[in-house]
Amino acid sequence: MESGYVTTPFGRRPMSLGMLASQQLAGTIEPGMKRSKWKLFRAICEARPALGVTDRALTVLDALLTFYPDDEISEEKGLIVFPSNAQLSLRARGMTPATLRRHLAVLVEAGLILRKDSPNGKRYARRDRAGAIGEAFGFSIAPLLARAVEIEGLAAQAIADRELLRATRERLTVCRRDISKLISTAIDEAVPGDWEQMTMMFRAIVARIPRVASIEDLTSLFDEMGLLRDEAVNLLERHIKGEKIDANESQIERHRQNSNPNSISELEPSFEPKQGEKAATNNERIAEPPAEQRPRSLKPAAGMVGKVSDAAAPVSGPSLKSFPLGLVLQACPAILDYGPGGAIGNWRDLMSAAVVVRSMLGVSPSAYEEACAGMGPENAATVIACILERGGHINSPGGYLRDLTRRTERGEFAIGPMLMALVRANGPTGRHVG
């Protein structure tokens, strides 16, 4: 296209600023720039949603490109094609003239082709004596060459988005299968836990999966479903761990009962001294001190390591898995106001805010220390944030926290359902995090 040349449409078709911008863009083609017309067309097909064209319009563009004589588009070989409507209709799979004109207008509005109309509106070319085309009137495909880099970038992004959508959908499908089978296993094996409520949550998430989902929809659903799967795995692992601990204690107890090499038979009951007698040999157990003389500390007193029976040693509860900080703040946005500077950017900030909120709620330091020991500092701070979020429904935050700590030690409490309920109650939050 000639530099600075502006062409207006023939007849009653109006001129627009978009057409003028496309003509100016077509005049910025870099010297020597070339592109394979079919590779460029495939890139346009990939980037179709971003370019705002329909599949029928692409059929017309495909037909137009068949009239370009070479496989490579370049300025040296000309950028004007001038087929008649009859020829173009045949190569556009028999498209009717009215439909053809409508989709040609779509291609012009999308900035993919330009009209270069002759004085009488006909499409033709003037040739010199050697048969070379001197001037042609029809459709210019110069915008395709001028926007080649942009179109290729849009196509690459569309391909990446499609692959991400496919991968996310596959991960969601696997996660959905995992949760279904984990819950079924837990119910069949009678594993302790609120599996009925977890089943209801799972069905609610599945019901929200749209028929045609975007990446954002699938990512949000996968985050919720992944949280539910982690919670189910957490409960099952704690149950397995508890069974192993019970089995090990049973084996150790049997070993200690039969550790006397002087015993006559393993089936013979162990010797117990009569009342008032003292233990005389190293193989006999040391009698347990009276209750008033026992140390108050959970750890055995110095010098008693290896002498206190397993029945007297405390067994710590199973630890909880912590959840992502972003999820905690999404479920409990109220605690953001108590972070340093009114924001929470890491776990240290959340734990500092939890100390402030603990005092404000009237939770005693001892109750919070027990929660940190039983749940872990991160989970204790998370529970404090949940209690703050549900402050209007909890009469005694301190008693509630102690009860949750005891349930955690027994393996009966899970933070996941509490967080998910708050996430659904609060919805998307626009508050700034960190």
CSV table of C-alpha atoms in Angstrom, one decimal:
chain,number,residue,atom,x,y,z
A,1,MET,CA,0.0,0.0,0.0
A,2,GLU,CA,1.2,3.4,-0.9
A,3,SER,CA,2.5,5.5,2.0
A,4,GLY,CA,-0.1,8.0,3.2
A,5,TYR,CA,-2.7,6.7,0.8
A,6,VAL,CA,-6.3,6.7,2.2
A,7,THR,CA,-9.2,5.0,0.3
A,8,THR,CA,-12.8,5.3,1.1
A,9,PRO,CA,-15.5,2.7,0.4
A,10,PHE,CA,-17.7,2.8,-2.7
A,11,GLY,CA,-21.4,3.7,-2.7
A,12,ARG,CA,-23.4,4.1,0.5
A,13,ARG,CA,-20.9,2.3,2.8
A,14,PRO,CA,-19.7,4.8,5.4
A,15,MET,CA,-16.1,5.5,6.3
A,16,SER,CA,-15.1,5.0,10.0
A,17,LEU,CA,-12.2,5.8,12.2
A,18,GLY,CA,-11.5,2.1,12.6
A,19,MET,CA,-11.0,1.8,8.8
A,20,LEU,CA,-8.7,4.7,8.8
A,21,ALA,CA,-6.7,3.2,11.7
A,22,SER,CA,-6.4,-0.1,9.8
A,23,GLN,CA,-5.2,1.7,6.7
A,24,GLN,CA,-2.5,3.5,8.7
A,25,LEU,CA,-1.5,0.2,10.3
A,26,ALA,CA,-1.2,-1.4,6.9
A,27,GLY,CA,1.2,1.3,5.9
A,28,THR,CA,3.7,0.3,8.6
A,29,ILE,CA,4.8,-3.0,7.2
A,30,GLU,CA,8.5,-3.5,7.7
A,31,PRO,CA,10.5,-3.9,4.5
A,32,GLY,CA,11.2,-7.4,3.5
A,33,MET,CA,8.6,-8.9,5.9
A,34,LYS,CA,7.1,-12.2,4.7
A,35,ARG,CA,4.7,-14.8,6.2
A,36,SER,CA,3.3,-18.1,5.0
A,37,LYS,CA,-0.4,-17.3,4.3
A,38,TRP,CA,-1.6,-20.7,5.6
A,39,LYS,CA,0.5,-20.6,8.8
A,40,LEU,CA,-0.8,-17.1,9.4
A,41,PHE,CA,-4.4,-18.3,8.7
A,42,ARG,CA,-4.0,-21.1,11.3
A,43,ALA,CA,-2.8,-18.5,13.8
A,44,ILE,CA,-5.9,-16.4,13.1
A,45,CYS,CA,-8.1,-19.5,13.7
A,46,GLU,CA,-6.4,-20.1,17.0
A,47,ALA,CA,-6.8,-16.4,18.0
A,48,ARG,CA,-10.3,-16.1,16.7
A,49,PRO,CA,-12.0,-15.2,20.0
A,50,ALA,CA,-9.5,-12.5,20.7
A,51,LEU,CA,-9.8,-11.1,17.2
A,52,GLY,CA,-13.6,-11.0,17.4
A,53,VAL,CA,-14.4,-12.9,14.2
A,54,THR,CA,-16.8,-15.7,13.6
A,55,ASP,CA,-16.1,-19.1,12.1
A,56,ARG,CA,-18.1,-18.2,9.0
A,57,ALA,CA,-16.0,-15.0,8.5
A,58,LEU,CA,-12.9,-17.2,8.7
A,59,THR,CA,-14.4,-19.3,5.9
A,60,VAL,CA,-14.6,-16.2,3.7
A,61,LEU,CA,-11.0,-15.2,4.7
A,62,ASP,CA,-9.9,-18.7,3.7
A,63,ALA,CA,-11.5,-18.3,0.3
A,64,LEU,CA,-9.9,-14.8,-0.2
A,65,LEU,CA,-6.4,-16.3,0.6
A,66,THR,CA,-6.9,-18.9,-2.2
A,67,PHE,CA,-6.9,-16.1,-4.7
A,68,TYR,CA,-3.5,-14.9,-3.5
A,69,PRO,CA,-1.1,-16.4,-6.1
A,70,ASP,CA,1.9,-17.3,-3.8
A,71,ASP,CA,2.2,-19.2,-0.5
A,72,GLU,CA,4.1,-16.3,1.1
A,73,ILE,CA,2.5,-12.9,1.6
A,74,SER,CA,4.8,-10.0,0.9
A,75,GLU,CA,4.7,-6.4,-0.4
A,76,GLU,CA,6.9,-7.2,-3.3
A,77,LYS,CA,4.3,-9.6,-4.8
A,78,GLY,CA,1.3,-7.3,-4.1
A,79,LEU,CA,-1.3,-7.4,-1.4
A,80,ILE,CA,-4.6,-7.0,-3.3
A,81,VAL,CA,-6.9,-9.9,-4.3
A,82,PHE,CA,-9.8,-9.1,-6.7
A,83,PRO,CA,-12.2,-12.0,-7.1
A,84,SER,CA,-15.8,-11.5,-8.1
A,85,ASN,CA,-18.6,-12.3,-5.8
A,86,ALA,CA,-19.5,-15.4,-7.9
A,87,GLN,CA,-16.0,-16.8,-7.7
A,88,LEU,CA,-15.7,-16.0,-4.0
A,89,SER,CA,-19.0,-17.6,-3.2
A,90,LEU,CA,-17.9,-20.8,-4.9
A,91,ARG,CA,-14.7,-21.0,-2.9
A,92,ALA,CA,-16.6,-20.1,0.3
A,93,ARG,CA,-18.6,-23.4,0.1
A,94,GLY,CA,-21.5,-21.9,-1.9
A,95,MET,CA,-22.2,-19.1,0.6
A,96,THR,CA,-25.0,-16.8,-0.5
A,97,PRO,CA,-24.2,-13.3,-1.7
A,98,ALA,CA,-25.9,-11.6,1.2
A,99,THR,CA,-24.1,-13.8,3.8
A,100,LEU,CA,-20.9,-13.2,1.9
A,101,ARG,CA,-21.2,-9.4,2.1
A,102,ARG,CA,-22.0,-9.6,5.8
A,103,HIS,CA,-19.0,-11.7,6.7
A,104,LEU,CA,-16.7,-9.5,4.5
A,105,ALA,CA,-17.9,-6.6,6.6
A,106,VAL,CA,-17.0,-8.5,9.8
A,107,LEU,CA,-13.4,-9.1,8.5
A,108,VAL,CA,-13.1,-5.4,7.6
A,109,GLU,CA,-14.4,-4.3,11.1
A,110,ALA,CA,-11.9,-6.7,12.7
A,111,GLY,CA,-9.0,-5.1,10.9
A,112,LEU,CA,-8.0,-8.2,9.0
A,113,ILE,CA,-8.7,-6.9,5.5
A,114,LEU,CA,-9.2,-3.6,3.8
A,115,ARG,CA,-11.4,-2.5,0.9
A,116,LYS,CA,-9.7,-0.8,-2.0
A,117,ASP,CA,-12.7,0.0,-4.1
A,118,SER,CA,-12.5,1.1,-7.7
A,119,PRO,CA,-14.4,4.2,-9.0
A,120,ASN,CA,-17.3,2.0,-10.1
A,121,GLY,CA,-17.1,-0.5,-7.2
A,122,LYS,CA,-15.9,-3.4,-9.4
A,123,ARG,CA,-12.9,-5.5,-8.6
A,124,TYR,CA,-10.2,-5.8,-11.2
A,125,ALA,CA,-6.6,-5.1,-12.0
A,126,ARG,CA,-4.8,-3.1,-14.7
A,127,ARG,CA,-1.8,-4.8,-16.3
A,128,ASP,CA,1.1,-3.3,-18.2
A,129,ARG,CA,2.3,-4.6,-21.6
A,130,ALA,CA,4.4,-7.3,-20.0
A,131,GLY,CA,1.3,-8.6,-18.1
A,132,ALA,CA,2.4,-7.4,-14.7
A,133,ILE,CA,-0.3,-5.9,-12.4
A,134,GLY,CA,0.1,-2.2,-12.2
A,135,GLU,CA,-2.9,-1.3,-10.0
A,136,ALA,CA,-5.6,-3.5,-8.5
A,137,PHE,CA,-8.9,-2.9,-6.9
A,138,GLY,CA,-10.5,-5.4,-4.5
A,139,PHE,CA,-9.5,-6.5,-1.0
A,140,SER,CA,-6.1,-5.7,0.6
A,141,ILE,CA,-4.6,-8.3,2.9
A,142,ALA,CA,-2.0,-5.9,4.1
A,143,PRO,CA,-3.4,-5.8,7.7
A,144,LEU,CA,-2.6,-9.5,8.0
A,145,LEU,CA,1.0,-8.9,7.3
A,146,ALA,CA,1.2,-5.7,9.4
A,147,ARG,CA,-0.4,-7.5,12.4
A,148,ALA,CA,1.4,-10.9,11.9
A,149,VAL,CA,3.5,-10.6,15.1
A,150,GLU,CA,0.4,-9.6,17.1
A,151,ILE,CA,-1.7,-12.4,15.7
A,152,GLU,CA,1.0,-15.0,16.4
A,153,GLY,CA,1.2,-13.8,20.0
A,154,LEU,CA,-2.5,-14.0,20.4
A,155,ALA,CA,-2.5,-17.5,19.0
A,156,ALA,CA,0.3,-18.7,21.3
A,157,GLN,CA,-1.6,-17.3,24.3
A,158,ALA,CA,-4.8,-19.0,23.1
A,159,ILE,CA,-3.0,-22.3,22.8
A,160,ALA,CA,-1.4,-21.9,26.3
A,161,ASP,CA,-4.8,-21.1,27.8
A,162,ARG,CA,-6.4,-24.1,26.2
A,163,GLU,CA,-3.7,-26.4,27.5
A,164,LEU,CA,-4.0,-24.9,31.0
A,165,LEU,CA,-7.8,-25.4,30.8
A,166,ARG,CA,-7.3,-29.0,29.8
A,167,ALA,CA,-4.7,-29.6,32.6
A,168,THR,CA,-6.9,-28.0,35.2
A,169,ARG,CA,-10.0,-30.0,34.1
A,170,GLU,CA,-7.9,-33.2,34.4
A,171,ARG,CA,-6.6,-32.3,37.9
A,172,LEU,CA,-10.2,-31.5,38.9
A,173,THR,CA,-11.4,-34.9,37.6
A,174,VAL,CA,-8.7,-36.7,39.5
A,175,CYS,CA,-9.3,-34.8,42.7
A,176,ARG,CA,-13.1,-35.5,42.3
A,177,ARG,CA,-12.4,-39.2,42.0
A,178,ASP,CA,-9.9,-39.2,44.9
A,179,ILE,CA,-12.4,-37.5,47.3
A,180,SER,CA,-15.2,-39.9,46.3
A,181,LYS,CA,-13.1,-43.0,46.9
A,182,LEU,CA,-11.5,-41.7,50.1
A,183,ILE,CA,-14.9,-40.9,51.6
A,184,SER,CA,-16.2,-44.4,50.6
A,185,THR,CA,-13.2,-46.0,52.2
A,186,ALA,CA,-13.6,-44.0,55.4
A,187,ILE,CA,-17.2,-45.0,55.7
A,188,ASP,CA,-16.6,-48.6,54.9
A,189,GLU,CA,-13.7,-48.8,57.5
A,190,ALA,CA,-15.7,-46.8,60.1
A,191,VAL,CA,-13.0,-44.2,60.4
A,192,PRO,CA,-14.0,-41.5,63.0
A,193,GLY,CA,-15.0,-38.2,61.4
A,194,ASP,CA,-17.9,-36.2,60.1
A,195,TRP,CA,-17.9,-37.9,56.8
A,196,GLU,CA,-21.6,-37.2,56.2
A,197,GLN,CA,-21.0,-33.4,56.2
A,198,MET,CA,-17.9,-33.9,54.1
A,199,THR,CA,-20.0,-35.8,51.5
A,200,MET,CA,-22.5,-32.9,51.5
A,201,MET,CA,-19.7,-30.4,50.9
A,202,PHE,CA,-18.4,-32.6,48.1
A,203,ARG,CA,-21.7,-32.8,46.4
A,204,ALA,CA,-22.2,-29.1,46.7
A,205,ILE,CA,-18.9,-28.4,44.9
A,206,VAL,CA,-19.7,-30.9,42.2
A,207,ALA,CA,-23.1,-29.3,41.6
A,208,ARG,CA,-21.4,-26.0,41.0
A,209,ILE,CA,-19.2,-27.2,38.1
A,210,PRO,CA,-20.6,-25.5,35.0
A,211,ARG,CA,-21.1,-27.3,31.7
A,212,VAL,CA,-18.8,-24.8,29.9
A,213,ALA,CA,-16.2,-23.6,32.5
A,214,SER,CA,-13.5,-21.0,32.2
A,215,ILE,CA,-10.0,-21.4,33.7
A,216,GLU,CA,-11.0,-19.1,36.6
A,217,ASP,CA,-14.1,-21.2,37.4
A,218,LEU,CA,-12.1,-24.5,37.4
A,219,THR,CA,-9.2,-23.1,39.4
A,220,SER,CA,-11.6,-21.9,42.1
A,221,LEU,CA,-13.4,-25.2,42.3
A,222,PHE,CA,-10.1,-27.1,42.2
A,223,ASP,CA,-8.8,-25.1,45.2
A,224,GLU,CA,-12.0,-25.9,47.2
A,225,MET,CA,-12.0,-29.6,46.2
A,226,GLY,CA,-8.2,-29.9,46.9
A,227,LEU,CA,-8.8,-28.5,50.4
A,228,LEU,CA,-11.5,-31.1,50.9
A,229,ARG,CA,-9.2,-33.9,49.6
A,230,ASP,CA,-6.4,-32.8,52.0
A,231,GLU,CA,-8.8,-32.9,54.9
A,232,ALA,CA,-10.0,-36.4,54.0
A,233,VAL,CA,-6.4,-37.6,53.7
A,234,ASN,CA,-5.5,-35.9,56.9
A,235,LEU,CA,-8.2,-37.7,58.8
A,236,LEU,CA,-7.3,-41.1,57.3
A,237,GLU,CA,-3.6,-40.6,58.0
A,238,ARG,CA,-4.3,-39.7,61.6
A,239,HIS,CA,-6.5,-42.8,62.0
A,240,ILE,CA,-3.7,-45.0,60.5
A,241,LYS,CA,-1.1,-43.4,62.7
A,242,GLY,CA,-3.3,-44.0,65.8
A,243,GLU,CA,-3.7,-47.6,64.9
A,244,LYS,CA,0.1,-48.0,64.5
A,245,ILE,CA,0.7,-46.4,67.8
A,246,ASP,CA,-1.8,-48.7,69.5
A,247,ALA,CA,-0.2,-51.7,67.8
A,248,ASN,CA,3.3,-50.7,68.9
A,249,GLU,CA,2.2,-50.1,72.5
A,250,SER,CA,0.6,-53.5,72.5
A,251,GLN,CA,3.8,-55.2,71.2
A,252,ILE,CA,6.0,-53.3,73.7
A,253,GLU,CA,3.7,-54.3,76.6
A,254,ARG,CA,3.8,-57.9,75.6
A,255,HIS,CA,7.6,-57.7,75.3
A,256,ARG,CA,8.0,-56.2,78.7
A,257,GLN,CA,5.7,-58.8,80.3
A,258,ASN,CA,7.9,-61.6,78.9
A,259,SER,CA,11.3,-59.9,79.3
A,260,ASN,CA,12.3,-61.9,82.4
A,261,PRO,CA,14.8,-64.5,81.3
A,262,ASN,CA,14.1,-66.5,84.4
A,263,SER,CA,10.4,-67.0,83.6
A,264,ILE,CA,9.4,-70.6,83.2
A,265,SER,CA,6.7,-70.1,80.6
A,266,GLU,CA,5.4,-67.2,78.5
A,267,LEU,CA,1.8,-68.2,79.5
A,268,GLU,CA,2.6,-68.1,83.2
A,269,PRO,CA,1.3,-65.0,85.0
A,270,SER,CA,4.0,-62.5,86.0
A,271,PHE,CA,5.1,-62.4,89.7
A,272,GLU,CA,3.7,-59.5,91.7
A,273,PRO,CA,5.0,-58.7,95.2
A,274,LYS,CA,2.5,-58.9,98.0
A,275,GLN,CA,1.4,-55.7,99.8
A,276,GLY,CA,4.2,-54.3,101.9
A,277,GLU,CA,7.0,-56.1,100.1
A,278,LYS,CA,9.7,-54.1,98.2
A,279,ALA,CA,11.1,-54.9,94.8
A,280,ALA,CA,14.4,-56.7,95.2
A,281,THR,CA,15.6,-57.5,91.7
A,282,ASN,CA,16.3,-55.4,88.5
A,283,ASN,CA,13.8,-57.4,86.5
A,284,GLU,CA,10.9,-56.3,88.7
A,285,ARG,CA,8.9,-53.1,87.9
A,286,ILE,CA,9.3,-50.1,90.1
A,287,ALA,CA,6.0,-49.4,91.9
A,288,GLU,CA,4.2,-46.2,90.7
A,289,PRO,CA,4.4,-43.4,93.3
A,290,PRO,CA,1.2,-42.2,95.0
A,291,ALA,CA,-0.8,-39.5,93.1
A,292,GLU,CA,0.3,-36.7,95.5
A,293,GLN,CA,3.9,-37.5,94.9
A,294,ARG,CA,3.8,-37.6,91.1
A,295,PRO,CA,5.4,-34.8,89.2
A,296,ARG,CA,3.0,-32.3,87.6
A,297,SER,CA,5.0,-31.9,84.5
A,298,LEU,CA,4.0,-33.9,81.4
A,299,LYS,CA,7.6,-35.1,81.0
A,300,PRO,CA,9.0,-37.8,83.4
A,301,ALA,CA,11.2,-36.6,86.2
A,302,ALA,CA,15.0,-36.7,85.9
A,303,GLY,CA,16.4,-40.2,86.6
A,304,MET,CA,13.1,-41.8,85.8
A,305,VAL,CA,13.6,-42.1,82.0
A,306,GLY,CA,13.1,-45.8,81.0
A,307,LYS,CA,11.6,-46.7,84.4
A,308,VAL,CA,8.1,-45.2,84.1
A,309,SER,CA,5.6,-47.6,82.5
A,310,ASP,CA,3.9,-46.7,79.3
A,311,ALA,CA,0.6,-46.4,81.0
A,312,ALA,CA,1.9,-43.5,83.0
A,313,ALA,CA,3.5,-41.7,80.1
A,314,PRO,CA,1.2,-39.1,78.3
A,315,VAL,CA,0.5,-39.6,74.6
A,316,SER,CA,0.4,-36.4,72.6
A,317,GLY,CA,-2.5,-35.9,70.1
A,318,PRO,CA,-1.9,-36.1,66.4
A,319,SER,CA,-0.8,-32.8,64.7
A,320,LEU,CA,-3.0,-31.0,62.2
A,321,LYS,CA,-1.9,-29.9,58.7
A,322,SER,CA,-1.8,-26.1,58.2
A,323,PHE,CA,-3.7,-24.6,55.3
A,324,PRO,CA,-2.5,-21.9,52.8
A,325,LEU,CA,-2.4,-18.4,54.4
A,326,GLY,CA,-4.3,-17.0,51.5
A,327,LEU,CA,-7.2,-19.4,52.1
A,328,VAL,CA,-7.2,-18.5,55.8
A,329,LEU,CA,-7.4,-14.8,55.1
A,330,GLN,CA,-10.1,-15.3,52.5
A,331,ALA,CA,-12.2,-17.3,55.1
A,332,CYS,CA,-11.4,-14.9,58.0
A,333,PRO,CA,-10.9,-11.3,56.6
A,334,ALA,CA,-11.8,-9.7,59.9
A,335,ILE,CA,-8.4,-10.6,61.4
A,336,LEU,CA,-6.7,-8.4,58.8
A,337,ASP,CA,-7.5,-5.3,60.9
A,338,TYR,CA,-5.4,-6.7,63.8
A,339,GLY,CA,-2.2,-7.4,61.7
A,340,PRO,CA,0.8,-5.1,61.8
A,341,GLY,CA,-0.1,-2.0,59.9
A,342,GLY,CA,-3.6,-3.4,59.2
A,343,ALA,CA,-2.3,-6.1,56.9
A,344,ILE,CA,-1.1,-9.7,57.1
A,345,GLY,CA,1.6,-10.8,54.7
A,346,ASN,CA,3.0,-14.0,56.4
A,347,TRP,CA,2.3,-16.5,59.2
A,348,ARG,CA,4.3,-14.4,61.7
A,349,ASP,CA,1.9,-11.5,61.1
A,350,LEU,CA,-1.1,-13.8,61.6
A,351,MET,CA,0.2,-15.2,64.8
A,352,SER,CA,0.9,-11.7,66.1
A,353,ALA,CA,-2.7,-10.7,65.2
A,354,ALA,CA,-4.0,-13.9,66.9
A,355,VAL,CA,-2.3,-12.9,70.2
A,356,VAL,CA,-4.1,-9.5,70.1
A,357,VAL,CA,-7.4,-11.1,69.2
A,358,ARG,CA,-7.0,-13.7,71.9
A,359,SER,CA,-6.7,-11.1,74.5
A,360,MET,CA,-9.7,-9.1,73.0
A,361,LEU,CA,-11.9,-12.2,73.0
A,362,GLY,CA,-11.0,-13.0,76.7
A,363,VAL,CA,-9.2,-16.3,75.9
A,364,SER,CA,-6.7,-17.0,78.7
A,365,PRO,CA,-3.0,-17.4,77.9
A,366,SER,CA,-3.0,-21.0,79.2
A,367,ALA,CA,-5.9,-21.9,76.8
A,368,TYR,CA,-4.0,-20.5,73.9
A,369,GLU,CA,-0.8,-22.1,74.9
A,370,GLU,CA,-2.5,-25.5,75.1
A,371,ALA,CA,-4.0,-24.9,71.6
A,372,CYS,CA,-0.5,-24.1,70.2
A,373,ALA,CA,0.9,-27.3,71.8
A,374,GLY,CA,-2.0,-29.5,70.6
A,375,MET,CA,-2.6,-28.0,67.1
A,376,GLY,CA,0.6,-26.2,66.2
A,377,PRO,CA,1.1,-22.4,66.3
A,378,GLU,CA,-0.2,-21.8,62.7
A,379,ASN,CA,-3.4,-23.8,63.3
A,380,ALA,CA,-4.0,-22.2,66.7
A,381,ALA,CA,-3.8,-18.8,65.1
A,382,THR,CA,-6.2,-20.0,62.3
A,383,VAL,CA,-8.7,-21.2,64.9
A,384,ILE,CA,-8.5,-17.8,66.7
A,385,ALA,CA,-9.2,-16.1,63.3
A,386,CYS,CA,-12.2,-18.4,62.8
A,387,ILE,CA,-13.5,-17.7,66.3
A,388,LEU,CA,-13.2,-13.9,65.6
A,389,GLU,CA,-15.1,-14.3,62.3
A,390,ARG,CA,-17.9,-16.2,64.1
A,391,GLY,CA,-17.7,-14.1,67.2
A,392,GLY,CA,-21.5,-13.4,67.3
A,393,HIS,CA,-22.3,-17.2,67.5
A,394,ILE,CA,-19.8,-18.2,70.2
A,395,ASN,CA,-20.6,-17.4,73.9
A,396,SER,CA,-17.3,-18.5,75.5
A,397,PRO,CA,-14.4,-18.3,73.1
A,398,GLY,CA,-12.0,-19.6,75.7
A,399,GLY,CA,-14.1,-22.7,76.5
A,400,TYR,CA,-14.7,-23.3,72.8
A,401,LEU,CA,-10.9,-23.2,72.1
A,402,ARG,CA,-10.2,-25.7,74.9
A,403,ASP,CA,-12.9,-28.0,73.6
A,404,LEU,CA,-11.4,-27.9,70.1
A,405,THR,CA,-7.9,-28.6,71.6
A,406,ARG,CA,-9.2,-31.7,73.4
A,407,ARG,CA,-11.0,-32.9,70.2
A,408,THR,CA,-7.8,-32.4,68.2
A,409,GLU,CA,-5.9,-34.5,70.7
A,410,ARG,CA,-8.5,-37.3,70.2
A,411,GLY,CA,-8.4,-36.9,66.4
A,412,GLU,CA,-12.0,-35.7,66.2
A,413,PHE,CA,-11.5,-32.1,65.0
A,414,ALA,CA,-10.5,-30.9,61.5
A,415,ILE,CA,-10.0,-27.2,60.5
A,416,GLY,CA,-10.9,-27.7,56.8
A,417,PRO,CA,-14.7,-27.8,57.0
A,418,MET,CA,-14.7,-24.7,59.3
A,419,LEU,CA,-12.6,-22.8,56.8
A,420,MET,CA,-14.7,-23.9,53.8
A,421,ALA,CA,-17.9,-22.9,55.5
A,422,LEU,CA,-16.5,-19.4,56.2
A,423,VAL,CA,-15.2,-19.1,52.6
A,424,ARG,CA,-18.7,-19.8,51.3
A,425,ALA,CA,-20.3,-17.5,53.8
A,426,ASN,CA,-18.0,-14.6,53.1
A,427,GLY,CA,-17.7,-15.1,49.3
A,428,PRO,CA,-15.0,-13.2,47.3
A,429,THR,CA,-13.4,-10.5,49.4
A,430,GLY,CA,-12.0,-7.4,48.0
A,431,ARG,CA,-9.8,-6.6,51.0
A,432,HIS,CA,-6.1,-6.1,50.5
A,433,VAL,CA,-3.9,-8.9,51.8
A,434,GLY,CA,-0.3,-8.2,52.8
